[in-house]
Coordinates of N, CA, C and O and ligand atoms in Angstrom, one line a residue:
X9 N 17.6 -10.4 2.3 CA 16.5 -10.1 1.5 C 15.4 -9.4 2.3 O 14.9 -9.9 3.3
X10 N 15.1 -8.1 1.9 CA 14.0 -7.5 2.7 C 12.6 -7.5 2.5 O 12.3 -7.5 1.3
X11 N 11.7 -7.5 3.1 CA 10.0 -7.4 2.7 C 9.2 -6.0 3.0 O 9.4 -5.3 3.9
X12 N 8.5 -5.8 2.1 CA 7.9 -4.7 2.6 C 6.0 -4.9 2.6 O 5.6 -5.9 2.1
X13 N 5.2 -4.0 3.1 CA 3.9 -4.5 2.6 C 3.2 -3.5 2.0 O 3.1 -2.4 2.3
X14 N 2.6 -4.1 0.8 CA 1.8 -2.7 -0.4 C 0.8 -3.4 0.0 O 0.7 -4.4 0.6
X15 N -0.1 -2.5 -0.5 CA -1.7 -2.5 -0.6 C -1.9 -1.8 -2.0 O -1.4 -0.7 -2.2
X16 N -2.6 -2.3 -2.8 CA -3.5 -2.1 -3.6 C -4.9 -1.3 -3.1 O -5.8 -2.0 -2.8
X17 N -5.0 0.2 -3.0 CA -6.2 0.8 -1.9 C -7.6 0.7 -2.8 O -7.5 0.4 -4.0
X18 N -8.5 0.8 -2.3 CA -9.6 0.5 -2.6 C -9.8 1.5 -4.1 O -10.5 0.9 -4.9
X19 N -9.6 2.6 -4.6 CA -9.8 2.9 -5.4 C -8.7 2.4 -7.0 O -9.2 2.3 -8.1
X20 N -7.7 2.3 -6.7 CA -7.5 0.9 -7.6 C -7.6 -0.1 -7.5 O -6.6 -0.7 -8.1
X21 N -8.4 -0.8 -7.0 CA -9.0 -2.3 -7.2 C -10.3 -1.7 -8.1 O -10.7 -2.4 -9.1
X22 N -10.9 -0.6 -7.9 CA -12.4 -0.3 -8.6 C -11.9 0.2 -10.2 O -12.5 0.0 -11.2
X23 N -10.5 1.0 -10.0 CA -10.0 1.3 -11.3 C -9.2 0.1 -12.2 O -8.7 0.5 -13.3
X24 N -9.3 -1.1 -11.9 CA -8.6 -2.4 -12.0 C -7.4 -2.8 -12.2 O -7.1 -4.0 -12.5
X25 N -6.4 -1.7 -12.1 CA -5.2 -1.8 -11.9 C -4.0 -2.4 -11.2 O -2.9 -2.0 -10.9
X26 N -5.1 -3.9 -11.0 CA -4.3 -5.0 -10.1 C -3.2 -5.3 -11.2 O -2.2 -4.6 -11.3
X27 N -3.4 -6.3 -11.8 CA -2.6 -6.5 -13.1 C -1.0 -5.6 -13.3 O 0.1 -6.1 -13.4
X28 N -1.6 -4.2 -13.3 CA -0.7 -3.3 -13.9 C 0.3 -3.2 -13.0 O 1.5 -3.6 -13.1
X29 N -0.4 -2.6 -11.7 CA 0.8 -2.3 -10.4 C 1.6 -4.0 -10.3 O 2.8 -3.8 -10.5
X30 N 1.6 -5.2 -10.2 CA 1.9 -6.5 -10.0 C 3.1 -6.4 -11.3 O 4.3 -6.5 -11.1
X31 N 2.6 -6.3 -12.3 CA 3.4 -6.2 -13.7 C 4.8 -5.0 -13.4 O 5.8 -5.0 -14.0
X32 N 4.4 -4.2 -12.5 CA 5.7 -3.0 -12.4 C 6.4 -3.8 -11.0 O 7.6 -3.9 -10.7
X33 N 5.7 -4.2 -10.5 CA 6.9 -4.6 -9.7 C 7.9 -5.8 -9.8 O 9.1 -5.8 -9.4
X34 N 7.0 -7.3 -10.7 CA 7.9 -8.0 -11.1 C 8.8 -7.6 -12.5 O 9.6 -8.4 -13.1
X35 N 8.5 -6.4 -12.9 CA 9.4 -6.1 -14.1 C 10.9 -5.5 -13.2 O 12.1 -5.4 -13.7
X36 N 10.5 -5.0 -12.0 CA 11.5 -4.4 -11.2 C 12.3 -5.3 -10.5 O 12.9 -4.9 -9.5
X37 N 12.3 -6.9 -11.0 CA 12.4 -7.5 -10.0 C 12.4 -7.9 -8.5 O 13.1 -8.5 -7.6
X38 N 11.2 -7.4 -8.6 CA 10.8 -7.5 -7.0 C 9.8 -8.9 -7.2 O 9.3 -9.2 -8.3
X39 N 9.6 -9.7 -6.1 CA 8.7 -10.8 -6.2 C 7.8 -10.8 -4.8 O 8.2 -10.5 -3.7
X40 N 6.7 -11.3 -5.1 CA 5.0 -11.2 -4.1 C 4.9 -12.8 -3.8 O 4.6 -13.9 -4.4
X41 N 5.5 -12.2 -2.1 CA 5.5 -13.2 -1.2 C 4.5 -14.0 -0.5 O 4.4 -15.0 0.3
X42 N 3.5 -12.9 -1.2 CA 2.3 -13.4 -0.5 C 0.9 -12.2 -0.7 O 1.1 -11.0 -0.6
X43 N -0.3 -12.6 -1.0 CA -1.1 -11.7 -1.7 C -2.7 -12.2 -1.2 O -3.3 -13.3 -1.2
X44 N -3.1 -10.8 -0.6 CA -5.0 -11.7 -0.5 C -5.8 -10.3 -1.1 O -5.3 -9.2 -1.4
X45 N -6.7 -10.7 -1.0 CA -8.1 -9.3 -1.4 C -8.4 -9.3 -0.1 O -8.4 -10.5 0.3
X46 N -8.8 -8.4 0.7 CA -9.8 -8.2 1.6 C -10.5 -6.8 1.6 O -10.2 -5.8 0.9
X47 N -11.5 -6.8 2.7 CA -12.3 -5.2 2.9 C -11.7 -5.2 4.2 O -11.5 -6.3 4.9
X48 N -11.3 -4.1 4.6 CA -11.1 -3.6 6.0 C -12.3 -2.8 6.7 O -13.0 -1.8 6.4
X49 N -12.5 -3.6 7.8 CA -13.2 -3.0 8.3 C -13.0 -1.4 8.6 O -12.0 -0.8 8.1
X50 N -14.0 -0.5 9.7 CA -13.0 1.0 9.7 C -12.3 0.7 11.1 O -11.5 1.5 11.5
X51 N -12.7 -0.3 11.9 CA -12.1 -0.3 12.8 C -10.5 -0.6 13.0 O -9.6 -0.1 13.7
X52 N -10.8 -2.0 11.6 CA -9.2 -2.0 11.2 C -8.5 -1.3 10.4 O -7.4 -1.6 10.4
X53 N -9.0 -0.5 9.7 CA -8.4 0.7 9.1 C -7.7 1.7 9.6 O -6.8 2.4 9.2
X54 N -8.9 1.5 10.9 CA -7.9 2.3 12.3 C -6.9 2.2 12.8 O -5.9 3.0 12.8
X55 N -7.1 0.9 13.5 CA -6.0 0.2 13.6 C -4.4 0.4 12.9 O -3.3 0.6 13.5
X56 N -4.7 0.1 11.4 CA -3.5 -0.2 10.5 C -2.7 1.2 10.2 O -1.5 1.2 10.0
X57 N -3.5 2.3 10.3 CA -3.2 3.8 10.3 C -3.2 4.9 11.6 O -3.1 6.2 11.5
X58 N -3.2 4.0 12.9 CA -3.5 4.3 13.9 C -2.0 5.6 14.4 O -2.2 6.4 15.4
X59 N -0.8 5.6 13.7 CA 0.4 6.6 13.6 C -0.3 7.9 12.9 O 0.4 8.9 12.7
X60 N -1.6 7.8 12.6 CA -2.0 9.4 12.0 C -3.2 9.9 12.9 O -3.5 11.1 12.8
X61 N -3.7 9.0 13.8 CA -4.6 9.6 14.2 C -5.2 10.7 14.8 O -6.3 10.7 15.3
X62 N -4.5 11.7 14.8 CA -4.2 12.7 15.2 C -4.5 13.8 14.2 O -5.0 14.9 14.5
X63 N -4.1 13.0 12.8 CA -4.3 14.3 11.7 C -5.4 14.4 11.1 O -6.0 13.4 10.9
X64 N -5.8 15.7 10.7 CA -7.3 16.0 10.3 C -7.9 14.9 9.1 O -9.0 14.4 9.2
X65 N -7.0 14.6 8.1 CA -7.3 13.7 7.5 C -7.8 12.1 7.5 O -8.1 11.3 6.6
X66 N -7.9 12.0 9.3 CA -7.8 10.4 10.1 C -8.9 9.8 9.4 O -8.8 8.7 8.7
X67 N -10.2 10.8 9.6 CA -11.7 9.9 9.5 C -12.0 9.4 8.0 O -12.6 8.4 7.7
X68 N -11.4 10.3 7.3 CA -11.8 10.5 5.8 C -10.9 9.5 5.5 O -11.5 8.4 5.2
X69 N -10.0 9.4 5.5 CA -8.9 8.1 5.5 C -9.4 6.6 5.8 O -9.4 5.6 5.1
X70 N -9.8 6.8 6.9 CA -10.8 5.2 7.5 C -11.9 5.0 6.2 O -11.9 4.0 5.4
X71 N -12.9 6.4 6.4 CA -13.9 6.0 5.8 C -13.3 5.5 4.2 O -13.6 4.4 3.5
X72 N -12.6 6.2 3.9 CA -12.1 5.5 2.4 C -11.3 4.1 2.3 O -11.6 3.3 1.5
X73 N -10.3 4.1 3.1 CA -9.8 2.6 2.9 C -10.4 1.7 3.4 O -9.9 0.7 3.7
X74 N -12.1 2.0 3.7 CA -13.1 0.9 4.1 C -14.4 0.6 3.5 O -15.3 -0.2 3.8
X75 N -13.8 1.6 2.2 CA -15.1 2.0 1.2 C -15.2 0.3 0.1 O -16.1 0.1 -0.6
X76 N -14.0 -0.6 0.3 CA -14.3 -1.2 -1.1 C -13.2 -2.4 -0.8 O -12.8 -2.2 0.3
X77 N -12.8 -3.2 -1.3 CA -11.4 -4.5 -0.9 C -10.6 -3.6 -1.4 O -10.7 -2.6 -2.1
X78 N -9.5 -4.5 -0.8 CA -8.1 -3.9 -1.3 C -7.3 -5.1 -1.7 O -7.7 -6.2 -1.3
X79 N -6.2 -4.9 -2.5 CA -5.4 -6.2 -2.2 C -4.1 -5.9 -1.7 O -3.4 -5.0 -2.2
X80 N -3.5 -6.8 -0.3 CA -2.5 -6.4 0.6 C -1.3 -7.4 -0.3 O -1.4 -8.5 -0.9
X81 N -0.2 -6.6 0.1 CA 0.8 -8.1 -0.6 C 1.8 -8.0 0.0 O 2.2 -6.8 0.3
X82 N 2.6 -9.2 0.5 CA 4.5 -8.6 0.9 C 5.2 -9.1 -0.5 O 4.9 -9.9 -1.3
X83 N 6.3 -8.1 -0.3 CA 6.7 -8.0 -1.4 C 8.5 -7.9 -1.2 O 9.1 -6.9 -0.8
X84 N 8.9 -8.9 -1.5 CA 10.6 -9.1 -1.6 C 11.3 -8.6 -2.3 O 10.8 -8.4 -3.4
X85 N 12.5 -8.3 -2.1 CA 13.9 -8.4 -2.9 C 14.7 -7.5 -2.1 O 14.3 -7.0 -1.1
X86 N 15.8 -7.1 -2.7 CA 17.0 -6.7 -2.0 C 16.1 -4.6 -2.3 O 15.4 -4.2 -3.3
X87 N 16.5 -4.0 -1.3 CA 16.1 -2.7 -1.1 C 14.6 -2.3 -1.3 O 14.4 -1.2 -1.7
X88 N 13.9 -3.0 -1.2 CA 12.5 -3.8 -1.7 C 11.9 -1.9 -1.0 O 11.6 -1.1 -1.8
X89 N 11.8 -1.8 0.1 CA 11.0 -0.4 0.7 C 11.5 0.8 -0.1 O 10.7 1.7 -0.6
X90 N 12.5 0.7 -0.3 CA 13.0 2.0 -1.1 C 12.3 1.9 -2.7 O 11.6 2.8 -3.2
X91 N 12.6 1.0 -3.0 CA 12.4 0.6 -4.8 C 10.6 0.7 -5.1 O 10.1 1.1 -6.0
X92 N 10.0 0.0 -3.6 CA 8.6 0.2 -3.6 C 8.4 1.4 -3.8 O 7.8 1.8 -4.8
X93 N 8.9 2.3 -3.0 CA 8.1 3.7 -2.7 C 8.7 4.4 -4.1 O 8.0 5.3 -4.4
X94 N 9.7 4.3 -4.9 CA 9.8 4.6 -5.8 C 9.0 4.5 -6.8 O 8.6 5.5 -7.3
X95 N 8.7 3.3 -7.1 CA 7.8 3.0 -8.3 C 6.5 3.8 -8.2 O 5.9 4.2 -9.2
X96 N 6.1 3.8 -6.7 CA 4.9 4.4 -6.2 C 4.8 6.0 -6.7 O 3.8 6.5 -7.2
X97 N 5.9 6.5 -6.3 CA 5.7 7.9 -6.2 C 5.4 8.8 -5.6 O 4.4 8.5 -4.8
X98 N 5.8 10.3 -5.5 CA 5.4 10.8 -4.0 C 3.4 10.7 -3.9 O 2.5 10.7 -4.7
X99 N 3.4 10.7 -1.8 CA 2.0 10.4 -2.1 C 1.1 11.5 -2.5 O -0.1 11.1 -2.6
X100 N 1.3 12.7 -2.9 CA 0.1 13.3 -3.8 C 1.0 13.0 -4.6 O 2.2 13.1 -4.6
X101 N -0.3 12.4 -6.1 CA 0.0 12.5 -7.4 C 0.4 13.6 -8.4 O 0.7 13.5 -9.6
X102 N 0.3 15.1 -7.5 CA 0.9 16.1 -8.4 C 2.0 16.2 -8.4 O 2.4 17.0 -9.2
X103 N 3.1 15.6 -7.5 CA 3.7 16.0 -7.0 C 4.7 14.4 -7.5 O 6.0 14.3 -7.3
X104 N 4.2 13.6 -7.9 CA 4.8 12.1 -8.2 C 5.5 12.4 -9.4 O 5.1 13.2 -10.3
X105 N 6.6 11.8 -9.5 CA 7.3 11.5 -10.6 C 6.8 10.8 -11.7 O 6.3 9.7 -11.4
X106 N 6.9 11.3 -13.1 CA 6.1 10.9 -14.6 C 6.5 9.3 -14.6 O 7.6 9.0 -14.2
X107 N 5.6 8.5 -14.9 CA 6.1 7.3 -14.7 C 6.0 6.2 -13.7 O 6.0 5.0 -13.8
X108 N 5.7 7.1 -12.9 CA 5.2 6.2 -11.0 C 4.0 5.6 -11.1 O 3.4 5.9 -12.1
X109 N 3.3 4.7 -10.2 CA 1.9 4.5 -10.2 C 1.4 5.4 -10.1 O 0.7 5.7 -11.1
X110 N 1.2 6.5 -8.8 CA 0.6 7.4 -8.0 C 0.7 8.5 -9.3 O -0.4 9.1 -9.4
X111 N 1.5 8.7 -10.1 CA 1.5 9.6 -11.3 C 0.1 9.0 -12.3 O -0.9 9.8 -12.5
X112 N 0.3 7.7 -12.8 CA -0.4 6.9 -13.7 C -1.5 6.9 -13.4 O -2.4 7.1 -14.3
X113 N -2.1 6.7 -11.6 CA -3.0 6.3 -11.6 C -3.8 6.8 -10.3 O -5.0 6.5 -10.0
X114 N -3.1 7.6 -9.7 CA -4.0 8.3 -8.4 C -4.7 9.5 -8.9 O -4.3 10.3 -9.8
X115 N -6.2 9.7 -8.0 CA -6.7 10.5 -8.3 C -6.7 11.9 -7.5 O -7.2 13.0 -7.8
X116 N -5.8 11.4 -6.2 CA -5.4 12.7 -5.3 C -4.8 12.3 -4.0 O -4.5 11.2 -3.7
X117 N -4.5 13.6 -3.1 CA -3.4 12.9 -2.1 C -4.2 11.4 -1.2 O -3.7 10.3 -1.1
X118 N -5.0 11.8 -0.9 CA -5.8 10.8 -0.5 C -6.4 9.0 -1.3 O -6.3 7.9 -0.8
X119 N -6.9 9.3 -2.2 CA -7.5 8.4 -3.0 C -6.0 8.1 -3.8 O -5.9 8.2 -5.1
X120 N -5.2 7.7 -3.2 CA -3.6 7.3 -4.0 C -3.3 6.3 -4.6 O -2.2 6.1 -5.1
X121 N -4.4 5.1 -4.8 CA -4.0 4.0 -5.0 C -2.9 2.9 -4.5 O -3.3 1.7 -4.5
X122 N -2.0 3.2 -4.2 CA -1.8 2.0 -3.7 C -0.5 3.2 -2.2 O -0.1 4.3 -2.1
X123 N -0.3 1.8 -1.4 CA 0.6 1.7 -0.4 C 1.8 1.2 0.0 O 2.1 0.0 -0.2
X124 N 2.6 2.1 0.6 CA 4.0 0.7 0.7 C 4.8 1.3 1.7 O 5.5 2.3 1.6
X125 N 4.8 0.5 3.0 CA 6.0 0.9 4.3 C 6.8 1.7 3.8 O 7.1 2.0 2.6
X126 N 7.4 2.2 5.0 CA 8.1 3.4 4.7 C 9.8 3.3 5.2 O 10.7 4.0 4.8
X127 N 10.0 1.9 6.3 CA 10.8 1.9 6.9 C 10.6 0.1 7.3 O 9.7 -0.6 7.2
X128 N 12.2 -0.2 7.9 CA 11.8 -1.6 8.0 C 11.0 -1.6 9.7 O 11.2 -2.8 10.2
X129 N 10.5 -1.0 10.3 CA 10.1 -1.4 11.4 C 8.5 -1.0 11.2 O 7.7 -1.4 12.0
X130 N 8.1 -0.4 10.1 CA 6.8 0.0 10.0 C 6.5 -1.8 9.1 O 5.7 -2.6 9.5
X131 N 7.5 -1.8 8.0 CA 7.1 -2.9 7.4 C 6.9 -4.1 7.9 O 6.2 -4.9 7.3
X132 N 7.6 -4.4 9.5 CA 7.8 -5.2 10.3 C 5.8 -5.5 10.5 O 4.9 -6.3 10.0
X133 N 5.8 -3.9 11.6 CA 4.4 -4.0 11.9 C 3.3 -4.6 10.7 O 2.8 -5.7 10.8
X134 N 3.2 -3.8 9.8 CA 2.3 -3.9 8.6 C 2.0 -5.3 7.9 O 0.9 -5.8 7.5
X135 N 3.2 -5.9 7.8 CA 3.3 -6.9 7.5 C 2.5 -8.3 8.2 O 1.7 -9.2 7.8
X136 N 3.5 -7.9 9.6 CA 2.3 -8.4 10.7 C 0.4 -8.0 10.6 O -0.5 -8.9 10.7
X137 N 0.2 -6.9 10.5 CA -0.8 -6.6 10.4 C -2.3 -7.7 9.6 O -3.4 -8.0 9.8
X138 N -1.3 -8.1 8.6 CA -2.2 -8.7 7.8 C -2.1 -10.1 7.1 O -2.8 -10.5 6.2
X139 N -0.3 -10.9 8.0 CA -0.2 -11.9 7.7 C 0.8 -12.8 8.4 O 1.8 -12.3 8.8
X140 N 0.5 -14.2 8.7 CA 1.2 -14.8 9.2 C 2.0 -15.3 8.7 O 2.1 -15.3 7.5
X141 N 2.9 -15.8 9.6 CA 4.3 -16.6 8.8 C 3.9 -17.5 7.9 O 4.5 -17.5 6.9
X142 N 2.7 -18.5 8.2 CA 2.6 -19.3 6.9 C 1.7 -18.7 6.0 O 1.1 -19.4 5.3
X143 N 1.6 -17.6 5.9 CA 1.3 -17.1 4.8 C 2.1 -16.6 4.1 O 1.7 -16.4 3.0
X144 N 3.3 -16.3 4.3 CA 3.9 -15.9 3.2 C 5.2 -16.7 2.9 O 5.9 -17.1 3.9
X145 N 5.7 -16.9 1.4 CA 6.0 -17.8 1.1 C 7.5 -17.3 0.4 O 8.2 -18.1 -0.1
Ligands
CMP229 P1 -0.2 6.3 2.6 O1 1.1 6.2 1.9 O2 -1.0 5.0 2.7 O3 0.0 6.8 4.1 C1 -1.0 7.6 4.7 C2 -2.1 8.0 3.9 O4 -2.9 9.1 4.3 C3 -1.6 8.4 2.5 O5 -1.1 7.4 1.8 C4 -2.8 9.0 1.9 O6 -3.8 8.1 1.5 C5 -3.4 9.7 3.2 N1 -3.0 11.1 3.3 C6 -1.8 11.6 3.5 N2 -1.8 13.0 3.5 C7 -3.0 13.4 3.3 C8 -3.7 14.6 3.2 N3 -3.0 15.8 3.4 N4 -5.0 14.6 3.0 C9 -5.7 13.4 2.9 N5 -5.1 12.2 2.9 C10 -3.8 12.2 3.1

């Protein structure tokens, strides 16, 4: 059984599309192993995105995934990273498949609404990033 970790980014929690994205993933069979709201600081923003920092988009990135809470979640089931990033869609929404969240509900490459590991050693990290073993269940 694999885990991956999504985030809910700060501009859909203000668009309130908690509900919606949760509702696509347990319709996909996937199940949320574990779930909180928080604000990221930008330092941990840094931190959690610290594999980009390099690219022009670093600061604008911090400053926004530190603009508002998010909600972080791990998320189970069998091919769980692949199936994630599927549902999600590619990360600019012009460019996402009809149907996807990032289609439904991003407002650009950036402001994407939500997140999800890419690979099991990123999901390893990520996962770690924002929760302990007894936190997820
Ligand atoms: P995410 O899947 O969380 O991974 C890295 C994030 O950087 C990405 O979603 C976007 O929010 C952001 N990002 C990626 N490419 C760009 C870009 N060209 N311009 C601005 N933000 C970007």
């Amino acid at each position: 059984m694999e885990r991956t970790l999504s985030i809910v980014k700060p501009d859909g929690v203000r668009k309130n599309i908690l509900g919606e994205v949760i509702r696509r993933f347990q319709e996909a069979g996937i199940r949320v192993a574990a779930i909180k709201m928080i604000q990221l600081s930008k330092a941990e923003a840094e931190g959690f995105y610290a594999v980009h920092r390099e690219r022009p988009f670093f600061g604008s990135l911090v400053d926004f995934m530190s603009s508002g809470p998010c909600v972080v979640m791990v998320l189970e089931g069998d091919g769980v990273i692949r199936r994630n990033r599927e549902l999600m869609g590619a990360t600019n929404p012009a460019d996402a498949a009809p149907g996807t969240i990032r289609k439904d509900f991003a407002g650009n490459i950036e402001q994407n609404a939500v997140h999800g590991s890419d690979a099991p050693e990123t999901a390893a990290f990520e996962i770690s990033y924002f929760f302990n073993a007894l936190e997820i269940h």
